[in-house]
Short mmCIF file of C-alpha atoms and ligand atoms in Angstrom, two decimals:
data_model
loop_
_atom_site.label_atom_id
_atom_site.label_comp_id
_atom_site.label_asym_id
_atom_site.label_seq_id
_atom_site.Cartn_x
_atom_site.Cartn_y
_atom_site.Cartn_z
CA MET A 14 113.17 121.81 141.69
CA SER A 15 116.85 121.22 141.27
CA ASP A 16 119.92 123.17 140.89
CA GLN A 17 119.35 122.73 136.71
CA ILE A 18 116.49 125.14 136.41
CA ILE A 19 113.87 124.03 133.14
CA PRO A 20 114.57 126.94 130.72
CA LEU A 21 112.33 128.96 130.32
CA PRO A 22 111.23 129.57 126.69
CA ALA A 23 113.19 132.14 124.78
CA THR A 24 111.55 135.44 123.97
CA ALA A 25 108.73 134.64 121.54
CA GLU A 26 108.85 135.51 117.72
CA ALA A 27 105.34 137.00 117.99
CA ALA A 28 106.19 139.12 120.68
CA ALA A 29 105.03 142.07 121.00
CA PRO A 30 106.75 145.53 119.73
CA VAL A 31 109.94 146.29 122.44
CA PRO A 32 109.63 149.00 123.83
CA VAL A 33 111.06 152.21 123.34
CA THR A 34 113.75 152.70 126.16
CA ASN A 35 115.36 155.49 127.40
CA PRO A 36 118.52 155.54 127.00
CA ASN A 37 119.23 156.58 130.69
CA THR A 38 117.24 154.28 132.05
CA ARG A 39 118.65 151.89 134.65
CA LYS A 40 119.13 148.51 133.93
CA VAL A 41 119.17 145.65 136.30
CA PHE A 42 120.87 141.93 135.53
CA ILE A 43 119.24 139.19 137.42
CA LYS A 44 120.90 136.20 137.52
CA THR A 45 119.42 133.29 139.12
CA TYR A 46 119.66 129.72 140.76
CA GLY A 47 118.13 127.20 141.63
CA CYS A 48 114.34 125.79 141.38
CA GLN A 49 111.30 126.98 139.57
CA MET A 50 109.83 129.45 141.99
CA ASN A 51 113.20 131.38 142.18
CA VAL A 52 112.53 131.76 138.29
CA TYR A 53 109.18 133.28 138.79
CA ASP A 54 110.63 135.19 141.21
CA SER A 55 113.13 136.64 139.41
CA VAL A 56 110.73 137.88 136.93
CA ARG A 57 108.09 139.89 139.36
CA MET A 58 111.22 141.05 140.94
CA GLY A 59 111.86 142.90 137.07
CA ASP A 60 108.40 143.92 137.52
CA ALA A 61 109.12 145.53 140.74
CA LEU A 62 112.11 147.13 139.53
CA ALA A 63 110.61 148.07 136.57
CA SER A 64 107.77 150.72 138.53
CA GLU A 65 111.26 152.21 139.42
CA GLY A 66 112.11 153.10 135.87
CA TYR A 67 114.19 150.09 135.14
CA VAL A 68 114.61 147.95 132.35
CA THR A 69 116.39 143.85 132.41
CA THR A 70 119.21 143.67 130.51
CA GLU A 71 120.95 140.24 129.37
CA ALA A 72 124.38 141.74 129.59
CA MET A 73 125.78 142.04 133.08
CA GLU A 74 128.48 144.57 131.71
CA GLU A 75 126.01 146.81 131.00
CA ALA A 76 123.96 147.11 134.12
CA ASP A 77 123.90 149.29 136.85
CA LEU A 78 121.56 146.55 139.05
CA VAL A 79 123.32 143.23 139.82
CA LEU A 80 121.18 141.36 141.27
CA LEU A 81 122.12 137.39 142.61
CA ASN A 82 118.76 135.27 142.53
CA THR A 83 121.01 132.33 145.27
CA CYS A 84 119.44 129.06 146.44
CA HIS A 85 120.66 127.35 149.63
CA ILE A 86 119.46 123.85 149.05
CA ARG A 87 122.90 122.48 149.01
CA GLU A 88 126.72 124.16 149.87
CA LYS A 89 127.35 123.75 146.08
CA ALA A 90 124.61 126.40 145.45
CA ALA A 91 125.47 128.03 147.85
CA GLU A 92 129.45 128.71 147.09
CA LYS A 93 128.43 129.00 144.18
CA VAL A 94 126.79 132.61 144.79
CA TYR A 95 130.29 133.94 146.99
CA SER A 96 132.56 133.65 143.93
CA ALA A 97 130.47 135.03 141.42
CA LEU A 98 130.53 137.76 144.31
CA GLY A 99 133.64 137.96 144.37
CA ARG A 100 133.78 138.23 140.45
CA LEU A 101 131.30 141.42 140.86
CA ARG A 102 133.43 142.54 143.74
CA GLU A 103 136.02 143.30 140.85
CA MET A 104 134.08 144.41 138.62
CA LYS A 105 132.00 147.03 140.58
CA LYS A 106 135.32 148.79 142.03
CA GLU A 107 137.11 148.99 137.70
CA ARG A 108 133.22 150.68 137.47
CA ALA A 109 133.68 153.00 140.07
CA ALA A 110 137.42 153.75 138.79
CA ASN A 111 135.36 154.71 135.49
CA GLY A 112 133.05 156.76 137.37
CA ARG A 113 130.25 154.35 136.85
CA GLU A 114 127.87 153.47 139.82
CA MET A 115 127.31 149.36 140.15
CA MET A 116 125.34 147.89 142.80
CA ILE A 117 125.21 144.17 144.04
CA GLY A 118 122.20 143.26 145.02
CA VAL A 119 121.69 139.18 147.09
CA ALA A 120 117.96 137.98 146.86
CA GLY A 121 116.79 134.61 147.77
CA CYS A 122 117.26 131.45 149.70
CA VAL A 123 121.00 132.22 150.72
CA ALA A 124 120.21 135.65 151.48
CA GLN A 125 116.90 134.26 153.91
CA ALA A 126 119.59 131.76 155.09
CA GLU A 127 122.84 134.22 156.03
CA GLY A 128 121.83 137.23 156.03
CA GLU A 129 124.20 139.28 157.95
CA GLU A 130 127.15 136.88 157.13
CA ILE A 131 126.72 137.58 152.88
CA LEU A 132 127.49 141.21 154.10
CA ARG A 133 130.54 140.34 156.12
CA ARG A 134 132.02 138.17 153.51
CA ALA A 135 131.28 140.26 150.64
CA PRO A 136 131.73 144.07 151.12
CA ALA A 137 130.60 145.22 148.10
CA VAL A 138 127.23 144.03 148.41
CA ASP A 139 124.52 146.63 148.91
CA VAL A 140 121.09 145.14 149.55
CA VAL A 141 120.24 141.79 150.60
CA ILE A 142 116.56 141.05 150.34
CA GLY A 143 114.48 137.80 150.99
CA PRO A 144 112.28 135.84 148.93
CA GLN A 145 109.81 137.16 150.84
CA THR A 146 110.18 140.65 151.10
CA TYR A 147 111.07 141.77 147.79
CA HIS A 148 108.73 143.59 146.93
CA ARG A 149 110.69 146.30 149.58
CA LEU A 150 113.56 146.06 146.30
CA PRO A 151 112.68 149.48 145.89
CA GLN A 152 113.39 151.03 149.02
CA ALA A 153 115.75 149.06 149.65
CA LEU A 154 117.60 149.81 147.03
CA GLN A 155 116.80 153.85 147.77
CA ARG A 156 118.61 153.46 151.30
CA ALA A 157 121.93 152.05 149.72
CA ARG A 158 122.10 155.09 146.90
CA ARG A 159 122.22 157.32 150.62
CA GLY A 160 124.29 155.18 151.48
CA GLU A 161 123.12 152.38 153.87
CA ARG A 162 124.13 148.30 153.44
CA VAL A 163 120.72 147.53 153.91
CA ILE A 164 119.21 143.10 155.04
CA GLU A 165 115.77 142.62 154.43
CA THR A 166 115.01 139.38 155.79
CA ASP A 167 112.61 139.22 158.03
CA TYR A 168 109.48 137.66 157.15
CA ALA A 169 106.87 140.50 156.26
CA VAL A 170 103.86 140.20 157.98
CA GLU A 171 101.82 142.08 154.40
CA ASP A 172 102.00 139.64 151.94
CA LYS A 173 104.03 140.33 149.42
CA PHE A 174 101.81 139.39 146.24
CA GLU A 175 99.07 142.53 147.70
CA HIS A 176 102.32 144.40 147.01
CA LEU A 177 103.96 143.69 143.70
CA PRO A 178 102.64 145.91 140.76
CA LYS A 179 101.26 143.90 138.03
CA THR A 180 102.85 142.95 135.13
CA GLU A 181 102.50 145.13 131.90
CA LYS A 182 100.15 142.65 129.65
CA ALA A 183 103.60 143.76 126.84
CA VAL A 184 105.73 141.82 128.99
CA ILE A 185 104.33 138.88 129.64
CA ARG A 186 104.52 138.47 126.11
CA SER A 187 107.84 138.68 126.19
CA ARG A 188 108.43 136.65 127.92
CA GLY A 189 106.51 134.29 125.78
CA VAL A 190 103.38 131.29 126.09
CA THR A 191 104.50 129.41 128.90
CA SER A 192 104.37 130.71 132.44
CA PHE A 193 105.28 130.26 136.24
CA LEU A 194 102.39 130.94 138.87
CA THR A 195 102.98 130.37 142.03
CA VAL A 196 99.90 129.65 143.97
CA GLN A 197 101.56 127.98 147.21
CA GLU A 198 105.35 128.66 149.09
CA GLY A 199 107.17 127.56 152.52
CA CYS A 200 107.26 124.10 153.85
CA ASP A 201 106.14 122.58 157.24
CA LYS A 202 107.16 119.20 156.57
CA PHE A 203 111.10 119.59 158.05
CA CYS A 204 112.47 116.64 156.06
CA THR A 205 115.79 116.23 158.25
CA PHE A 206 118.12 117.21 155.49
CA CYS A 207 116.08 120.34 153.80
CA VAL A 208 116.65 124.09 153.98
CA VAL A 209 113.20 124.97 152.44
CA PRO A 210 111.33 125.15 155.87
CA TYR A 211 114.30 127.72 156.96
CA THR A 212 114.61 129.57 153.90
CA ARG A 213 111.44 129.90 152.77
CA GLY A 214 109.36 130.07 156.40
CA SER A 215 105.86 128.19 156.80
CA GLU A 216 103.77 126.86 154.38
CA VAL A 217 101.11 129.47 152.96
CA SER A 218 98.80 129.08 150.05
CA ARG A 219 97.91 132.16 148.00
CA PRO A 220 93.73 132.88 148.22
CA LEU A 221 92.21 131.50 144.97
CA ALA A 222 90.83 135.25 143.88
CA GLN A 223 94.24 136.05 144.02
CA ILE A 224 95.57 133.14 141.32
CA LEU A 225 92.16 133.12 139.09
CA GLU A 226 93.03 137.30 138.81
CA GLU A 227 97.15 136.34 137.34
CA ALA A 228 95.84 133.59 135.73
CA GLN A 229 93.93 135.47 133.71
CA ARG A 230 96.09 137.84 133.18
CA LEU A 231 98.21 135.58 131.88
CA VAL A 232 96.22 134.10 129.49
CA ASP A 233 94.96 137.78 128.40
CA ALA A 234 98.05 138.07 127.53
CA GLY A 235 98.42 135.37 125.32
CA VAL A 236 99.66 132.75 127.42
CA ARG A 237 99.01 129.27 126.98
CA GLU A 238 100.56 126.84 129.00
CA ILE A 239 100.56 127.94 133.25
CA THR A 240 102.47 126.04 135.77
CA LEU A 241 101.55 125.95 139.30
CA LEU A 242 104.44 126.64 141.75
CA GLY A 243 104.62 125.23 145.20
CA GLN A 244 107.35 124.06 147.82
CA ASN A 245 104.62 121.83 148.52
CA VAL A 246 101.89 122.72 145.55
CA ASN A 247 100.05 119.90 146.79
CA ALA A 248 99.08 121.13 149.78
CA TRP A 249 98.03 124.71 148.50
CA HIS A 250 94.32 124.89 149.80
CA GLY A 251 91.86 127.61 150.07
CA GLU A 252 88.65 129.08 150.01
CA GLY A 253 85.95 128.17 147.39
CA PRO A 254 83.03 130.88 146.16
CA LYS A 255 80.73 129.38 149.03
CA GLY A 256 83.34 129.49 151.45
CA ASP A 257 83.87 125.45 151.54
CA ALA A 258 87.39 124.36 151.72
CA TRP A 259 88.89 123.52 148.32
CA GLY A 260 92.09 121.95 147.82
CA LEU A 261 94.80 121.80 145.15
CA GLY A 262 92.87 118.83 142.55
CA ASP A 263 89.61 121.80 142.72
CA LEU A 264 92.21 124.95 141.88
CA LEU A 265 92.63 122.54 138.79
CA TYR A 266 89.83 122.11 138.07
CA ARG A 267 88.44 125.78 138.26
CA LEU A 268 91.79 127.10 136.14
CA SER A 269 90.40 124.62 133.46
CA GLU A 270 88.08 126.95 133.25
CA ILE A 271 89.58 130.00 131.82
CA PRO A 272 89.06 129.69 128.04
CA GLY A 273 92.21 129.51 126.23
CA LEU A 274 94.03 128.34 128.70
CA ALA A 275 95.68 125.01 127.16
CA ARG A 276 97.91 123.53 129.33
CA LEU A 277 98.38 122.97 133.15
CA ARG A 278 101.05 121.53 135.18
CA TYR A 279 101.79 122.08 138.52
CA THR A 280 105.33 121.05 141.00
CA THR A 281 106.89 120.27 143.33
CA SER A 282 104.17 118.13 145.40
CA HIS A 283 104.56 115.64 148.33
CA PRO A 284 103.32 112.29 148.08
CA ARG A 285 101.70 112.71 151.14
CA ASP A 286 99.48 115.00 150.16
CA MET A 287 98.41 113.53 146.78
CA ASP A 288 95.14 113.42 148.15
CA ASP A 289 91.47 111.83 145.68
CA ARG A 290 90.49 114.90 144.71
CA LEU A 291 93.91 115.92 142.99
CA ILE A 292 93.84 112.22 141.38
CA GLU A 293 90.62 112.46 140.04
CA ALA A 294 92.44 115.71 138.31
CA HIS A 295 94.61 113.93 136.13
CA ARG A 296 91.47 111.40 135.21
CA ASP A 297 89.23 114.02 134.29
CA LEU A 298 91.11 117.02 132.71
CA ARG A 299 92.68 116.89 129.36
CA THR A 300 94.22 120.26 130.42
CA LEU A 301 96.06 119.26 133.34
CA MET A 302 99.45 117.35 130.83
CA PRO A 303 100.08 113.75 131.99
CA TYR A 304 103.18 114.30 134.05
CA LEU A 305 103.69 114.31 137.81
CA HIS A 306 106.74 115.03 139.85
CA LEU A 307 106.77 112.95 142.62
CA PRO A 308 110.17 113.08 144.45
CA VAL A 309 110.60 110.52 147.50
CA GLN A 310 114.02 110.62 147.91
CA ALA A 311 115.15 107.21 149.27
CA GLY A 312 113.63 103.60 148.59
CA SER A 313 114.21 102.13 152.31
CA ASP A 314 111.72 102.50 154.78
CA ARG A 315 114.31 103.23 157.55
CA VAL A 316 116.03 106.41 155.22
CA LEU A 317 112.73 107.81 154.86
CA LYS A 318 111.68 107.15 158.03
CA ALA A 319 114.89 109.56 159.54
CA MET A 320 114.15 111.63 156.55
CA ASN A 321 111.03 112.33 158.10
CA ARG A 322 108.94 111.98 154.90
CA ARG A 323 106.22 109.65 157.18
CA HIS A 324 105.36 107.67 154.27
CA THR A 325 107.01 103.82 153.75
CA ALA A 326 108.41 102.81 149.72
CA GLU A 327 105.18 100.33 149.16
CA GLU A 328 102.99 103.40 150.08
CA TYR A 329 105.08 104.96 147.55
CA VAL A 330 104.19 102.34 145.00
CA ARG A 331 100.64 101.87 145.67
CA LEU A 332 100.08 105.77 145.13
CA ILE A 333 101.66 105.86 141.76
CA GLU A 334 99.59 102.69 140.70
CA ARG A 335 96.19 104.40 141.39
CA ILE A 336 97.35 107.62 139.73
CA ARG A 337 98.75 105.34 136.44
CA SER A 338 95.23 103.63 137.21
CA VAL A 339 93.70 106.76 135.78
CA ARG A 340 95.64 108.19 133.93
CA PRO A 341 97.53 105.36 132.45
CA ASP A 342 99.81 107.47 130.33
CA ILE A 343 101.19 110.27 133.07
CA ALA A 344 104.58 110.47 133.10
CA LEU A 345 106.61 110.53 136.87
CA SER A 346 109.67 112.26 137.86
CA GLY A 347 110.74 112.36 141.01
CA ASP A 348 114.30 113.53 143.04
CA PHE A 349 116.51 111.33 144.60
CA ILE A 350 118.87 112.14 147.25
CA VAL A 351 121.84 108.58 147.72
CA GLY A 352 124.18 108.66 150.96
CA PHE A 353 122.02 110.19 153.38
CA PRO A 354 123.58 109.50 156.82
CA GLY A 355 123.61 106.02 157.77
CA GLU A 356 122.75 104.59 154.57
CA THR A 357 124.03 100.87 153.91
CA GLU A 358 124.79 99.61 151.01
CA ALA A 359 121.20 97.34 151.18
CA GLU A 360 119.35 100.35 151.75
CA PHE A 361 120.80 101.90 148.57
CA GLU A 362 119.73 99.26 146.66
CA ASP A 363 116.37 99.73 148.06
CA THR A 364 116.57 102.80 146.17
CA LEU A 365 117.56 100.90 143.37
CA ARG A 366 114.59 98.99 143.52
CA LEU A 367 112.17 101.38 143.55
CA VAL A 368 113.26 103.24 140.67
CA GLU A 369 112.64 99.76 139.22
CA ARG A 370 109.47 99.40 140.26
CA VAL A 371 108.61 102.94 139.55
CA ARG A 372 110.16 103.44 135.83
CA TYR A 373 111.06 107.41 135.37
CA ALA A 374 110.18 109.39 132.48
CA GLN A 375 112.71 112.19 134.22
CA ALA A 376 114.91 112.63 137.86
CA PHE A 377 116.77 114.51 139.67
CA SER A 378 119.17 112.89 141.34
CA PHE A 379 121.95 114.48 144.27
CA LYS A 380 124.84 113.21 147.11
CA TYR A 381 123.45 114.16 150.76
CA SER A 382 124.52 117.73 151.10
CA THR A 383 124.62 118.57 154.76
CA ARG A 384 122.93 121.38 155.21
CA PRO A 385 124.18 123.77 158.71
CA GLY A 386 120.12 123.71 161.44
CA THR A 387 119.32 121.36 159.71
CA PRO A 388 118.66 117.63 162.37
CA GLY A 389 120.64 116.03 159.45
CA ALA A 390 123.43 117.76 160.08
CA GLU A 391 123.30 116.57 163.60
CA LEU A 392 123.39 112.86 163.13
CA GLY A 393 127.00 110.85 162.98
CA SER A 394 127.67 108.17 160.72
CA GLN A 395 127.98 110.83 157.62
CA VAL A 396 128.94 108.94 154.11
CA ALA A 397 131.87 108.79 152.62
CA GLU A 398 132.42 110.83 149.26
CA GLU A 399 133.36 108.60 147.19
CA VAL A 400 130.47 106.04 148.39
CA LYS A 401 127.44 108.86 147.81
CA ALA A 402 129.63 109.70 144.31
CA GLU A 403 129.25 105.62 143.32
CA ARG A 404 125.88 105.40 144.11
CA LEU A 405 125.06 108.20 143.00
CA GLU A 406 127.09 107.16 139.23
CA ARG A 407 124.91 103.72 139.71
CA LEU A 408 121.57 105.78 140.49
CA GLN A 409 122.09 107.90 137.54
CA ALA A 410 122.98 105.17 135.21
CA LEU A 411 119.53 103.22 136.19
CA LEU A 412 117.68 107.24 135.56
CA LEU A 413 119.38 107.47 132.37
CA LYS A 414 118.51 104.03 130.85
CA GLN A 415 114.64 104.32 131.48
CA GLN A 416 114.23 108.36 130.61
CA GLN A 417 115.44 106.93 127.18
CA GLU A 418 113.75 103.59 127.00
CA PHE A 419 110.76 106.19 127.87
CA ALA A 420 111.79 108.79 124.76
CA GLU A 421 112.20 105.65 122.53
CA GLY A 422 108.74 104.93 123.32
CA CYS A 423 106.95 107.17 122.25
CA VAL A 424 108.56 107.05 118.48
CA GLY A 425 105.65 106.53 116.42
CA LYS A 426 103.21 108.28 118.48
CA VAL A 427 101.03 111.13 117.30
CA ILE A 428 101.40 113.76 120.17
CA ASP A 429 100.06 117.57 120.26
CA ILE A 430 102.78 119.84 121.31
CA LEU A 431 102.38 123.50 121.95
CA LEU A 432 104.86 125.64 119.99
CA GLU A 433 106.89 127.59 122.53
CA LYS A 434 110.15 129.12 120.32
CA PRO A 435 112.10 129.44 117.10
CA GLY A 436 114.39 125.89 116.13
CA ARG A 437 117.33 126.17 114.90
CA ASN A 438 116.53 126.23 111.06
CA ALA A 439 114.24 128.51 109.54
CA GLY A 440 110.68 126.82 109.16
CA GLN A 441 111.63 125.05 112.58
CA LEU A 442 109.63 125.63 115.54
CA ILE A 443 109.93 123.95 119.08
CA GLY A 444 108.02 122.54 120.95
CA ARG A 445 106.82 121.28 124.64
CA SER A 446 105.00 117.91 124.11
CA PRO A 447 102.38 117.10 127.09
CA TRP A 448 105.59 114.55 128.93
CA LEU A 449 107.49 118.42 128.80
CA GLN A 450 109.84 117.15 126.36
CA SER A 451 111.28 119.75 124.15
CA VAL A 452 110.43 118.55 120.47
CA ASN A 453 111.46 119.89 117.14
CA VAL A 454 109.45 120.53 114.16
CA ASP A 455 109.31 121.95 110.83
CA ALA A 456 105.90 124.37 111.17
CA LYS A 457 106.32 126.55 108.41
CA SER A 458 102.61 128.05 108.51
CA SER A 459 102.76 127.69 111.75
CA GLN A 460 102.91 130.54 115.16
CA ILE A 461 104.55 130.32 118.19
CA GLY A 462 101.39 129.15 120.50
CA ASP A 463 99.79 127.22 118.38
CA ILE A 464 99.16 123.91 119.65
CA ILE A 465 99.32 121.48 116.60
CA SER A 466 99.55 118.26 115.95
CA VAL A 467 102.99 115.60 115.03
CA ARG A 468 104.10 112.07 115.07
CA ILE A 469 107.51 111.27 116.36
CA ILE A 470 109.86 110.13 113.91
CA GLY A 471 113.17 110.34 116.55
CA THR A 472 115.25 111.16 119.58
CA GLY A 473 118.07 113.29 120.42
CA PRO A 474 120.03 113.40 123.81
CA ASN A 475 117.48 116.10 124.97
CA SER A 476 114.62 116.28 122.47
CA LEU A 477 112.74 114.80 119.60
CA PHE A 478 112.09 114.85 116.72
CA ALA A 479 108.84 115.19 114.32
CA GLU A 480 106.39 115.53 111.61
CA ARG A 481 103.84 117.87 111.14
CA ILE A 482 100.33 115.85 110.51
CA GLU A 483 97.17 117.31 110.08
CA ARG A 484 93.72 115.70 112.09
N1 LIG B 19 109.82 120.02 148.43
C1 LIG B 19 110.32 119.73 147.42
C2 LIG B 19 111.43 119.42 147.45
C3 LIG B 19 112.44 120.78 147.87
S1 LIG B 19 114.42 120.70 147.40
C4 LIG B 19 109.39 117.95 147.93
O1 LIG B 19 109.72 117.49 149.01
O2 LIG B 19 110.68 117.42 147.17
C5 LIG B 19 114.36 119.97 146.06
C6 LIG B 19 115.17 118.55 145.93
O3 LIG B 19 116.60 119.28 146.37
C7 LIG B 19 114.67 117.85 147.23
O4 LIG B 19 113.63 117.15 146.28
C8 LIG B 19 115.81 117.21 147.17
O5 LIG B 19 116.25 115.60 146.29
C9 LIG B 19 116.90 117.56 147.44
N2 LIG B 19 117.60 117.76 147.81
C10 LIG B 19 117.24 118.94 149.50
N3 LIG B 19 118.22 119.14 150.37
C11 LIG B 19 119.01 117.81 149.78
C12 LIG B 19 120.44 117.95 150.85
N4 LIG B 19 120.59 118.74 151.82
N5 LIG B 19 120.99 117.49 150.28
C13 LIG B 19 120.68 116.75 149.20
N6 LIG B 19 120.20 117.15 147.86
C14 LIG B 19 119.06 117.95 148.81
FE1 LIG B 20 112.13 120.36 152.11
FE2 LIG B 20 110.56 118.15 152.88
FE3 LIG B 20 109.67 120.76 152.29
FE4 LIG B 20 110.42 119.38 150.73
S1 LIG B 20 108.78 118.61 151.47
S2 LIG B 20 110.43 121.08 150.51
S3 LIG B 20 112.07 117.88 150.70
S4 LIG B 20 111.26 120.12 153.37
FE1 LIG B 21 116.45 126.95 146.43
FE2 LIG B 21 115.56 127.90 148.05
FE3 LIG B 21 114.64 126.98 145.59
S1 LIG B 21 116.94 126.84 148.56
S2 LIG B 21 115.70 125.00 145.36
S3 LIG B 21 116.04 127.96 145.85
S4 LIG B 21 113.14 127.07 148.06
#
């Protein structure tokens, strides 16, 4: 997961008729920062608000409620929220001068981490609501309308998913043919750099029946590809139908049985939780796409230990080899942090060496950002900013080279793509390769949601070009 959100497919052409909206309907604009789970949560907040008569809008100017779904992972991400709130405060003032209400809500991980501080620093904010409590958004807004400045960040005892309204089928359809589905939340790993265990709470898995019901609902509405989400998705565990203990591998086998569900993905995984059953799922399931985001963060054993990752570089490389031996076409993706406190030049070079050995198709890399409250913040020997910047540049150059090599290696291959949205020119569609690349193709007789065979004929900066073939 990263600062950049993997874009959700734009509204499909084959979308359901747009529901007729009453001009008096209230409108909400939701701005999402952070990871895919925030993207999913924003969608579900939209559901919670729909039951209160809100419709979502893409235009902030026309919104009666502006909701920022925030990220706390790095300092920059958190600071972005305060600058956005500064701008919103001006907008709210202008609105008030014209006699029109505008409410401002802050949700997500900054809300959870900073609660009261947000109300103090940003006087225009009406509601602060955490990632585990957003099912209470309608009540929070009612309280705010009565003049209260609301803060709802206690970890709820009830399960938010049980309290969220089910998404309407027409709404699902309007969101496209791929969907996220959260199966696990929170984290008990406590990597020493990371805020997630504090902002998302301890690890919780959603029950099997709830997941199957949501997946079926998505598929019934036309979704062809589901990406299971979790901060530690491969730590998912549940009870199987016979009362047996299930892991993510078992869940994937079960989901593969849903007719019409063509593709499955999952993210983000921890190397420690890649168990045999999950690796078998990669061997056996054609629905499970050959793509794995498996962050390693660093290549030096000393740094890995200081990060509390609880595995060595060699163990990681061996794990990748095992996965590749059962699924040779799997594409690897990762996350990296440079400049963790005390990281020496030689230790950084261990990261470069590990990247050389693994060969990534895709990766996200960051300068270490000190997060208050995490053990990393207490360590001395913080690495100088310019050293971090220089290391990041070298690492990113190597990762980019690997990414380009991977894309170029696709040229000439015949692959299946899932058509997701219209392309730039008439008759052109954009599909998704098994390895998560965007693929442009002329496919006049096909529709969004179809899976078609294409031959890759070229590469662009962020996408591939293909020609349709019949087979
Ligand atoms: N659960 C996932 C990652 C969650 S956060 C995992 O275990 O890998 C997404 C990514 O942000 C992390 O993989 C890490 O590379 C990066 N990240 C987290 N905390 C950070 C920090 N303090 N500074 C810089 N990058 C950080
Ligand atoms: Fe953060 Fe580590 Fe948990 Fe990932 S595994 S969310 S990096 S603490
Ligand atoms: Fe950011 Fe929270 Fe996701 S801190 S990366 S939005 S879990």
